[in-house]
Coordinates of C-alpha atoms and ligand atoms in Angstrom, one line a residue:
X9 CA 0.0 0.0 0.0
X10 CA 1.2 3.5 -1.1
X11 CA 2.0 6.0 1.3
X12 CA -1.4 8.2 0.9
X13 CA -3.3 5.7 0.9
X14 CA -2.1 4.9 4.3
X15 CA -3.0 7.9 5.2
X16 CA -5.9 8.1 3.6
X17 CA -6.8 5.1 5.9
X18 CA -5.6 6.9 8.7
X19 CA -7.0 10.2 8.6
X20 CA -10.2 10.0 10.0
X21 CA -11.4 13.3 11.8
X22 CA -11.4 16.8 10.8
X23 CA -7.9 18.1 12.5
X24 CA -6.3 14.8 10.6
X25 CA -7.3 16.3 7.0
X26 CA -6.7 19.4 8.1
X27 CA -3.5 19.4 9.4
X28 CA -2.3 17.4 6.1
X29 CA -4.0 20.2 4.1
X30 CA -2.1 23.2 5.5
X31 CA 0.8 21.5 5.2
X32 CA 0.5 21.6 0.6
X33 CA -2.8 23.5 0.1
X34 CA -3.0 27.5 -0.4
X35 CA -6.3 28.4 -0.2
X36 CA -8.3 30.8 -2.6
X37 CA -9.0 34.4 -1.6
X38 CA -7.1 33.8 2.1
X39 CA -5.0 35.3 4.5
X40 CA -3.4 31.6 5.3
X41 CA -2.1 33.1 8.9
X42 CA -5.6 33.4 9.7
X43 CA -5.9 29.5 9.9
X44 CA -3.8 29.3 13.3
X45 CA -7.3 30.7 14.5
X46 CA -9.8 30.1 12.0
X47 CA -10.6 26.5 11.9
X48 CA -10.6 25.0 8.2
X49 CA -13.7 22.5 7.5
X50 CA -12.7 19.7 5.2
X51 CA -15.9 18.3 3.6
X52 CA -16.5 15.2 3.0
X53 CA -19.7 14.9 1.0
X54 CA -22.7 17.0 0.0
X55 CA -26.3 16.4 -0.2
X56 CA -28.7 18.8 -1.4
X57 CA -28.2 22.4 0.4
X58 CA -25.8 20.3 3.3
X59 CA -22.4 19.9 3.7
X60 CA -21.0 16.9 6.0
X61 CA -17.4 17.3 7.5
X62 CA -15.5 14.1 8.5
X63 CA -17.1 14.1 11.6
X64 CA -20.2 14.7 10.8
X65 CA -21.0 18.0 11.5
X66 CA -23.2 19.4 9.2
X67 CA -23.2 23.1 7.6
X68 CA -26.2 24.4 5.4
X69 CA -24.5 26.1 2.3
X70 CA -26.4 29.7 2.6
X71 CA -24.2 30.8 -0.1
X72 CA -24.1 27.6 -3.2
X73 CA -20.7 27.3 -2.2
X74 CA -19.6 30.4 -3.3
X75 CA -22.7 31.7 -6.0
X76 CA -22.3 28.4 -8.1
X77 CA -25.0 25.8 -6.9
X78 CA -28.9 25.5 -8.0
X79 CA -30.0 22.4 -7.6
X80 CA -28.0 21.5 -4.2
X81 CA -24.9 18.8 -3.8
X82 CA -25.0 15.4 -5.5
X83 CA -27.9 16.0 -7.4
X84 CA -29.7 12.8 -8.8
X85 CA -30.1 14.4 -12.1
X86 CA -27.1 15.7 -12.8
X87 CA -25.2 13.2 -11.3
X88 CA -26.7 10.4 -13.9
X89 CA -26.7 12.8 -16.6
X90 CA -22.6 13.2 -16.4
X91 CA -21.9 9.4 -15.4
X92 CA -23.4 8.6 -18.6
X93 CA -21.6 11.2 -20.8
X94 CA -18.3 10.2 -18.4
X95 CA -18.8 6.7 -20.6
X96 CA -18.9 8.2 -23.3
X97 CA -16.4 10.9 -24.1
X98 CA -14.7 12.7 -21.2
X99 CA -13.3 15.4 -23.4
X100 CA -12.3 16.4 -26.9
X101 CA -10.5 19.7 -28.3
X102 CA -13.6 22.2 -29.8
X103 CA -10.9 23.3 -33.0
X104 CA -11.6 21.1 -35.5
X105 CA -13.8 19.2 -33.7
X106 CA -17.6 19.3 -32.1
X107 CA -19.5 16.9 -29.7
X108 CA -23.2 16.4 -29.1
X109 CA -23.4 18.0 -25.8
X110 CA -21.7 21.5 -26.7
X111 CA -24.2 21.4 -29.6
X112 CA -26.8 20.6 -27.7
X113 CA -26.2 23.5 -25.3
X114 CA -25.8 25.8 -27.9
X115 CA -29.0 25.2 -29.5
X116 CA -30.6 25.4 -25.5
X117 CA -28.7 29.2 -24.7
X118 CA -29.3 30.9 -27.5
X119 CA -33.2 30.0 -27.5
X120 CA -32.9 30.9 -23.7
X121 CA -30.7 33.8 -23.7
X122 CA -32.4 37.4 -25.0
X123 CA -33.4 37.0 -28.9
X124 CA -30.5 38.0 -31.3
X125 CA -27.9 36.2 -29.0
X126 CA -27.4 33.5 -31.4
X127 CA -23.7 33.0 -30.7
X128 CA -21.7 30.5 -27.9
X129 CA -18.2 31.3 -27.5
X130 CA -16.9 29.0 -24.7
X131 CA -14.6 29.2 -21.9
X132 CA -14.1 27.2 -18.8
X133 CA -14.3 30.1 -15.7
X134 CA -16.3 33.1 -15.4
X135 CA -13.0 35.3 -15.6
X136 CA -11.8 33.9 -18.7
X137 CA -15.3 34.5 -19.9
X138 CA -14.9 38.0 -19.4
X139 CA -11.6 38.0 -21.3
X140 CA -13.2 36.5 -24.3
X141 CA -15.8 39.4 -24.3
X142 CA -13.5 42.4 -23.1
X143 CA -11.4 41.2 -26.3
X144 CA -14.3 40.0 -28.8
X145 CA -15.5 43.8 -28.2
X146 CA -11.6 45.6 -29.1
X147 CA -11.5 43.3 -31.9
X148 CA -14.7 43.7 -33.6
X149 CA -13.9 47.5 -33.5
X150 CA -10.6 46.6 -35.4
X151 CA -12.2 44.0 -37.7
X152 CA -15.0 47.1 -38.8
X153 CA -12.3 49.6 -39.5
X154 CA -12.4 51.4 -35.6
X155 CA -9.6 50.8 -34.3
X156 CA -9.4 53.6 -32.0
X157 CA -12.5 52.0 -29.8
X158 CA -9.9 50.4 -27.2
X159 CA -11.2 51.4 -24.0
X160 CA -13.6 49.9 -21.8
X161 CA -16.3 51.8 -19.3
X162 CA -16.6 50.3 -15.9
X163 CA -19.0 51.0 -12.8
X164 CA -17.4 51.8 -9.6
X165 CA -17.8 48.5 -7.1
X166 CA -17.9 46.1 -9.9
X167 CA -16.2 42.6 -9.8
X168 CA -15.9 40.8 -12.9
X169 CA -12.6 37.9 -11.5
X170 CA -9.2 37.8 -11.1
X171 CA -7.2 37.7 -14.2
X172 CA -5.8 40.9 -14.9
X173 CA -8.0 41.5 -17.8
X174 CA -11.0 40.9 -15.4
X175 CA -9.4 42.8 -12.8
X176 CA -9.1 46.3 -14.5
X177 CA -12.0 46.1 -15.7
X178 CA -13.8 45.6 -11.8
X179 CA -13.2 47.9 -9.4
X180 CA -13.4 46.4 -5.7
X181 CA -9.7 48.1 -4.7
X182 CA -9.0 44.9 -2.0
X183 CA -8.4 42.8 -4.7
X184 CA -7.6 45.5 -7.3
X185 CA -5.2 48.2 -6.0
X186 CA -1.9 46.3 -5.5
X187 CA -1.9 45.0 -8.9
X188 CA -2.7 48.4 -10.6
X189 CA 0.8 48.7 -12.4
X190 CA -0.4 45.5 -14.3
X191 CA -3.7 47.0 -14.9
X192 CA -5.1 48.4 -18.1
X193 CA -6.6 52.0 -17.4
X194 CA -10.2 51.9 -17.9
X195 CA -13.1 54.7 -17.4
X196 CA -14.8 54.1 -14.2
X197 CA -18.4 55.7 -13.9
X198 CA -20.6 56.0 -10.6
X199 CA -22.4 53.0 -9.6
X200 CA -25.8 53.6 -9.3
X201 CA -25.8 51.6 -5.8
X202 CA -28.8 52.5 -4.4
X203 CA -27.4 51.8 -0.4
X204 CA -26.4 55.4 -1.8
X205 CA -29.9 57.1 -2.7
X206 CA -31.4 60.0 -0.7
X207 CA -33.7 59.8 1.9
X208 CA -36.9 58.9 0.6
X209 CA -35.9 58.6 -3.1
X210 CA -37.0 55.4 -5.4
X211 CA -34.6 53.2 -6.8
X212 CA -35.9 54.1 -9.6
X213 CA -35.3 57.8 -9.6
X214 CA -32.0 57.3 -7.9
X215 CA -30.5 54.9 -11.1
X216 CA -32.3 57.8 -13.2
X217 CA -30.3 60.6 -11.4
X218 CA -27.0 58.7 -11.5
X219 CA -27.1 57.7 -15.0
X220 CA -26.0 61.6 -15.8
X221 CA -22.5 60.2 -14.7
X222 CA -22.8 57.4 -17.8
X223 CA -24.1 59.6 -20.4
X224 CA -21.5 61.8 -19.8
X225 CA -18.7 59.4 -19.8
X226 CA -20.0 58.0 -22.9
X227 CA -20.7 61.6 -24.4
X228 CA -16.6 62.2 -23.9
X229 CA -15.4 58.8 -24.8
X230 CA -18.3 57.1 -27.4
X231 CA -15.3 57.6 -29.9
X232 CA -12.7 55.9 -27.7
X233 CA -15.0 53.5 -26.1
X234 CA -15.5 49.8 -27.2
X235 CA -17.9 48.6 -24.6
X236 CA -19.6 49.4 -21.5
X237 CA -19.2 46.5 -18.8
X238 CA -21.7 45.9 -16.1
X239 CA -23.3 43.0 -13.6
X240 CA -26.8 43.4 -14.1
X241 CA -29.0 44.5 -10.9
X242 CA -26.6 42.9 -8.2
X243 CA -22.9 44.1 -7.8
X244 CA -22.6 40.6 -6.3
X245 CA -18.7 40.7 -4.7
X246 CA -19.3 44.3 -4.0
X247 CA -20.8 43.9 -1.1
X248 CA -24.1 42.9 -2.8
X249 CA -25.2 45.9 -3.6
X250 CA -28.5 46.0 -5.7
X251 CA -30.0 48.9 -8.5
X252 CA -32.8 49.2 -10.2
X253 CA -33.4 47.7 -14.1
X254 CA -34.3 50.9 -15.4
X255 CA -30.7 51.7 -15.0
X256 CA -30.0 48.9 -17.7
X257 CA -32.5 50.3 -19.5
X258 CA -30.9 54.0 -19.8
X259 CA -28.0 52.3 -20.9
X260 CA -28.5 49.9 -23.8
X261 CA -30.5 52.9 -25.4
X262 CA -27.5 55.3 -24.4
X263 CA -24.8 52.7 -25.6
X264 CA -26.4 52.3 -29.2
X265 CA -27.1 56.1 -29.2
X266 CA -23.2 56.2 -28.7
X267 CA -21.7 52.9 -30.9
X268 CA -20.7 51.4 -27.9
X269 CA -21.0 48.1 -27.2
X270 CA -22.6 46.6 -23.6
X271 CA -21.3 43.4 -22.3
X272 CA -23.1 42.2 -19.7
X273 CA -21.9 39.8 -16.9
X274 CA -24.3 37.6 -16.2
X275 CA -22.0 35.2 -14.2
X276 CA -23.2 35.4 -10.8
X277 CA -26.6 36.5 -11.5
X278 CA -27.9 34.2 -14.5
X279 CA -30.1 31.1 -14.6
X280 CA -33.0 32.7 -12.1
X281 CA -30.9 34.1 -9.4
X282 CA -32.7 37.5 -9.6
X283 CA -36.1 36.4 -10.4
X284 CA -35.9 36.2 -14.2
X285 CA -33.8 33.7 -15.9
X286 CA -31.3 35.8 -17.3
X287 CA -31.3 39.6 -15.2
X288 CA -31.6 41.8 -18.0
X289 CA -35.1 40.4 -19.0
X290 CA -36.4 42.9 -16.2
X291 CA -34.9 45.6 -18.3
X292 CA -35.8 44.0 -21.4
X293 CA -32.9 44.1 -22.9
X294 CA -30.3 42.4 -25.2
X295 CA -26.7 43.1 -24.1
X296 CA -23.6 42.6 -27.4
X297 CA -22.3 40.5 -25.2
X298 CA -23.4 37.9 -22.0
X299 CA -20.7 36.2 -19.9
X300 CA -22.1 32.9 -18.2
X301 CA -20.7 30.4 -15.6
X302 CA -21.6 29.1 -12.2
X303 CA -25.1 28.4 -11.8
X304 CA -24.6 27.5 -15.9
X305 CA -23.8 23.6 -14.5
X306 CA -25.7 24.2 -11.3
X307 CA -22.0 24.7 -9.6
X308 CA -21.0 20.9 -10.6
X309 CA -18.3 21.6 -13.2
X310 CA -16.0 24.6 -14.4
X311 CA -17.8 26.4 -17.3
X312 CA -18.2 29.7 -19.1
X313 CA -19.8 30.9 -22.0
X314 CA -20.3 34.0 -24.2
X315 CA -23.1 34.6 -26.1
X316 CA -23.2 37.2 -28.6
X317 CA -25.1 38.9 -32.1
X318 CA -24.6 38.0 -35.7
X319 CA -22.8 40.8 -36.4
X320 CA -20.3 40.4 -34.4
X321 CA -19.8 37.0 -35.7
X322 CA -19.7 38.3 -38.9
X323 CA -17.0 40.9 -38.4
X324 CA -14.8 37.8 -37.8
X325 CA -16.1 35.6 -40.7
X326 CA -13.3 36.5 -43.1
X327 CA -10.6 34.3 -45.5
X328 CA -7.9 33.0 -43.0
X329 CA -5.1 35.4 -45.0
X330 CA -6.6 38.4 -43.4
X331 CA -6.1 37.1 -40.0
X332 CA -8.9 38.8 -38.3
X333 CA -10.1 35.5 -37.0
X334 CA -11.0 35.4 -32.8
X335 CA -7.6 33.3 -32.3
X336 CA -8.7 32.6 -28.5
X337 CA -8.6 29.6 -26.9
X338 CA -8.9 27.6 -23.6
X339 CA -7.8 24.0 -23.2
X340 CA -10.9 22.6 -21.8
X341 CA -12.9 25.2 -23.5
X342 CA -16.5 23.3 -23.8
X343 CA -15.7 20.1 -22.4
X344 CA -18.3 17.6 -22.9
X345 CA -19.3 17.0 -19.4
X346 CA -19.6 19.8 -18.4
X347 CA -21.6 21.0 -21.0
X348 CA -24.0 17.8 -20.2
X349 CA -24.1 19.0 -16.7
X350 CA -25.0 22.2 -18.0
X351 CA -27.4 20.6 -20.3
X352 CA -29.2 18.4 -17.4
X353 CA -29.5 22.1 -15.2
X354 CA -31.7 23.7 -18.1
X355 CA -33.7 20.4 -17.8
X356 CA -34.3 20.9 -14.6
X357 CA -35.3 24.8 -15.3
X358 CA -38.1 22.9 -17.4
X359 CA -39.6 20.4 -16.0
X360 CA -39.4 22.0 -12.4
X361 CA -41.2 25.2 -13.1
X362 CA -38.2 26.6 -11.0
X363 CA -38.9 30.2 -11.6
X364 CA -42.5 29.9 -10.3
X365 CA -40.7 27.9 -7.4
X366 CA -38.1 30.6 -6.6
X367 CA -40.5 32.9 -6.6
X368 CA -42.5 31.7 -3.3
X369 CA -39.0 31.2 -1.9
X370 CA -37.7 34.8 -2.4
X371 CA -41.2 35.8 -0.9
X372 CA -40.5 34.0 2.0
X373 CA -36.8 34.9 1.9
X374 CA -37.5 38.5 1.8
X375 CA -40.1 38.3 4.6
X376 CA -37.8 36.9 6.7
X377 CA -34.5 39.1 6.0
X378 CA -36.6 42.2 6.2
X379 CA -37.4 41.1 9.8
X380 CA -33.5 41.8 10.4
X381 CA -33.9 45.6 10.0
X382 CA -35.1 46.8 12.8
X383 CA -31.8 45.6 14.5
X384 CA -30.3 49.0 16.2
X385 CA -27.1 48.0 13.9
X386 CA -28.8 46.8 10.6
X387 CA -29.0 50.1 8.0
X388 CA -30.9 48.1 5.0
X389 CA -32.0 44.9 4.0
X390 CA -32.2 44.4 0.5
X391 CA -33.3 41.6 -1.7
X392 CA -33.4 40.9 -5.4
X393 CA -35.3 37.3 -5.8
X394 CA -32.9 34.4 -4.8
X395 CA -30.7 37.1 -2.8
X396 CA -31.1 39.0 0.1
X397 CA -28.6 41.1 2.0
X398 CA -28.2 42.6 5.4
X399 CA -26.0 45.7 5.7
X400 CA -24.7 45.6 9.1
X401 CA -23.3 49.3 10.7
X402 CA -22.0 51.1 13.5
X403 CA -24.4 53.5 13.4
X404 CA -27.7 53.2 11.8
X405 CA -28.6 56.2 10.9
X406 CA -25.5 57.8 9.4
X407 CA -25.1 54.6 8.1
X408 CA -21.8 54.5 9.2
X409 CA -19.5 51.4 8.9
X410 CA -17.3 49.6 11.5
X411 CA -14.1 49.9 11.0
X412 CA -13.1 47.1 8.7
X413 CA -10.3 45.9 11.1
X414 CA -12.2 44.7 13.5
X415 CA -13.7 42.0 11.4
X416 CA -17.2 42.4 12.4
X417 CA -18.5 39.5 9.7
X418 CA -15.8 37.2 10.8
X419 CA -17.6 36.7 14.2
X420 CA -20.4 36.3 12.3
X421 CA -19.0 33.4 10.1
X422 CA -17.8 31.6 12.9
X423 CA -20.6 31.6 14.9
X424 CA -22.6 30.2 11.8
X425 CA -20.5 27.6 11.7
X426 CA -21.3 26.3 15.0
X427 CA -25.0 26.6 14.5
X428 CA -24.4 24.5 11.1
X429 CA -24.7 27.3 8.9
X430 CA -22.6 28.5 5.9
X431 CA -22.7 32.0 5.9
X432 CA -19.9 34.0 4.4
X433 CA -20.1 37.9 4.6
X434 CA -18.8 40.3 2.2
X435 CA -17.0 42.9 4.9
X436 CA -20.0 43.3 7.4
X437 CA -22.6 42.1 4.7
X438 CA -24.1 39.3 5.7
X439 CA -26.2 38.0 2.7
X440 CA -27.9 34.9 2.2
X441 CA -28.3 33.4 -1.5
X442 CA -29.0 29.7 -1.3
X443 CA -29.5 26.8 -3.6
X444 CA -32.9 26.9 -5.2
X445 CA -33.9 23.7 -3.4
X446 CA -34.3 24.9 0.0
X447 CA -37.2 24.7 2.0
X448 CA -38.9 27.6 3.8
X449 CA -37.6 25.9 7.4
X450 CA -34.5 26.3 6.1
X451 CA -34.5 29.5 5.1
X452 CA -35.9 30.3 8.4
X453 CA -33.0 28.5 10.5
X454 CA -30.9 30.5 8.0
X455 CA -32.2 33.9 9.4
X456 CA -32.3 32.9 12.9
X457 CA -28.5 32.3 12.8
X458 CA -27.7 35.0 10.7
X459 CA -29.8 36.9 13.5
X460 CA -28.1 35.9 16.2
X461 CA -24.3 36.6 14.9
X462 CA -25.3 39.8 14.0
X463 CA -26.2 40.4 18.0
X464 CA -23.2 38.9 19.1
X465 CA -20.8 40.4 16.4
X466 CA -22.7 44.2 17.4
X467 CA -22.8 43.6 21.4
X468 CA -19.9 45.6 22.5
Ligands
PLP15 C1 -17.5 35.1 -9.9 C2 -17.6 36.2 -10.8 C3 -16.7 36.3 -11.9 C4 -15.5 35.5 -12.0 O1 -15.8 34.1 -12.2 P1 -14.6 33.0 -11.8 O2 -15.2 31.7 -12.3 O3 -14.5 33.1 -10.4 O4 -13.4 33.4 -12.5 C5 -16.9 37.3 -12.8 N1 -18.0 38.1 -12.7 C6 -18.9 38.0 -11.7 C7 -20.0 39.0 -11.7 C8 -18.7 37.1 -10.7 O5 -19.6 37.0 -9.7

């Protein structure tokens, strides 16, 4: 017997696997020092909206495991669905060759997806995705005789991932601002946030009043400009914070006033997260370009996708000599299953009637959060279907912050954890945005935890 699997024999509790894992592993988005306090959970299987640690313990996954879960952990469905295709073909390159499944899903998007999106460019993360569309945009330009359209229009607060071309093109400083020398410069607009609107004004008329700060930016650089990048309705990694659709509404008229392209990242809030399949149905709208991934295989395997128009497609259909083809590529760009577990999530969407579902749920989930804001340390609750969140302050009515230092949603965290909960605020945002296969109960034991680290975490 090998080595590990000695071990493997051997490790039987949580400190075991967790010992061996800060030993190799460095974790995602982590200060690894904070492990000598912060206990690491190793998981050991899922089932529906639990997670089971290797002694049992038991954590309900308020978050789908970071935004990518629908349908909950070792789902039947999707389970069969990709131990069939795993017989089948595991994974072939998409140049020069095609499968049934990325076809399949192809065909399923673009019928989905707002009409005149008729085009799947695929990718296997949601940062990559927004590479493909950040350059699909500067290259069409090129490819229709504008080359001067090279910059890109960003909202203040927005996140769209990590690699750098992502990065500058988001604008959340923690993960931004050390990296800026690697940064392209981009034009950074307002958000129209509305934590930020006046006492007593809509969210409407507050995404109205901040738009000015777009159609002036595109009125100075509509000739410089090749697109206009956005998160519709929910600037999820920024803290959650929520707008109004009329906002999106301003600016697909205002980009095609202004020949500017708008790519829209759907990443975190596609496939019914916000009440709507895709979020700019509620502005009924058709962005140039929409970046898809997590919820895309229900959270099961790395995928991304960008649909876009004819005409953009056609701006690249050219002989090979005049090399203005889209020469991108990814080495697992559209494996096969994961676009069958993608493919077995949209068969869920219709023979579940999830929408209708979700929609009961988010009533319920937005009764219940809103019962959070009369905390003395609460400012706002806010919800947009699937996702509700809980701005917790030092003071509530200057709205003031703690200072970030002290860690606030930490305490929170970790006293989730002990109750068997999965919450994971952003800062002091404590926001709940579950798999769509919880029940009302447990939404409900959800709210009562999250209830109860807020008092402890605002007590002294
Ligand atoms: C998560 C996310 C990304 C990045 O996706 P990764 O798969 O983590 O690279 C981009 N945009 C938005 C809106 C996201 O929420």
């Amino acid at each position: 017997m090998g080595n590990h699997a000695t071990m493997a024999a051997m490790t039987t509790d949580n400190a075991a696997w967790v010992a061996r894992d800060l030993a190799h592993v460095w974790h995602p988005c982590t200060q690894m020092k904070d492990h000598e306090q912060l206990p690491m959970i190793p998981i050991r299987r899922g089932e529906g909206v639990w997670l089971e640690d290797f002694e049992g313990g038991r954590y309900l996954d308020a978050v789908s495991s970071w935004w990518v879960n629908l349908f909950g952990h070792a789902n039947a469905r999707i389970n069969a669905a990709v131990r069939e295709q795993l017989e089948r073909l595991e994974q072939v390159m998409l140049a020069g060759f095609t499968h049934e499944p990325v076809i399949r899903l192809s065909e399923a998007l673009t019928a989905l997806a707002p009409r005149g999106l008729t085009r799947c460019f695929y990718a296997d993360n949601g940062s990559s995705a927004v590479e493909v569309a950040v350059k699909m945009s500067f290259h069409y330009w090129r490819n229709v005789g504008r080359p001067a359209k090279t910059r890109f229009i960003t909202l203040s607060n927005s996140y769209h991932g990590e690699t750098l071309g992502a990065l500058a093109v988001g604008n959340v400083q923690l993960y931004k601002s050390i990296y800026q020398p690697l940064l392209m410069d981009v034009i950074t607009v307002p958000s129209p946030d509305c934590f930020e609107r006046e006492p007593g004004e809509s969210w409407a008329g507050h995404c109205r009043r901040k738009f000015a700060h777009m159609e002036a930016a595109l009125r100075e650089h509509a000739h410089e400009a090749a697109a206009v990048i956005v998160e519709p309705l929910v600037q999820c990694a920024g803290s959650m914070r929520m707008y109004d659709p009329v906002y999106l509404e301003l600016l697909r008229e205002a980009c095609d006033r202004h020949d500017v392209h708008l790519i829209a990242d759907e990443i975190a809030v596609g496939f019914g997260r916000t009440g709507t399949m895709f979020a700019c149905e509620q502005a009924h709208i058709r962005p140039d370009f929409m970046c898809l991934s997590k919820g895309l295989t229900s959270g099961y395997l790395p995928l991304s996708t960008v649909l876009t128009t004819e005409p953009v497609y056609e701006a690249f259909y050219d002989e090979y000599v005049k090399l203005n083809a889209f020469l991108h590529s990814h080495s697992f760009t559209g494996n096969p299953l994961a676009c069958t577990a993608a493919l077995a999530t949209l068969d869920i969407f219709r023979t579940d009637d999830v929408l209708a579902r979700n929609r009961a749920l988010s009533a319920h989930l937005g009764r219940r959060s809103r019962e959070l804001e009369s905390h003395p340390h609460v400012a706002e609750v806010r919800q947009h279907g699937m996702i509700a969140a809980v701005e917790v302050v030092r003071d509530k009515v200057a709205r003031q912050p703690y200072p970030w230092q002290e860690r606030r949603g930490l305490k929170i965290y970790r006293h989730a954890l002990g109750r068997g909960v999965l919450l994971r605020p952003i800062g002091d945002v404590v926001y709940f945005m579950p798999p769509y296969v919880i029940t009302p109960e447990q939404i409900d034991l959800m709210i009562e935890v999250a209830r109860e680290g807020i008092e402890l975490a605002t007590c002294d």
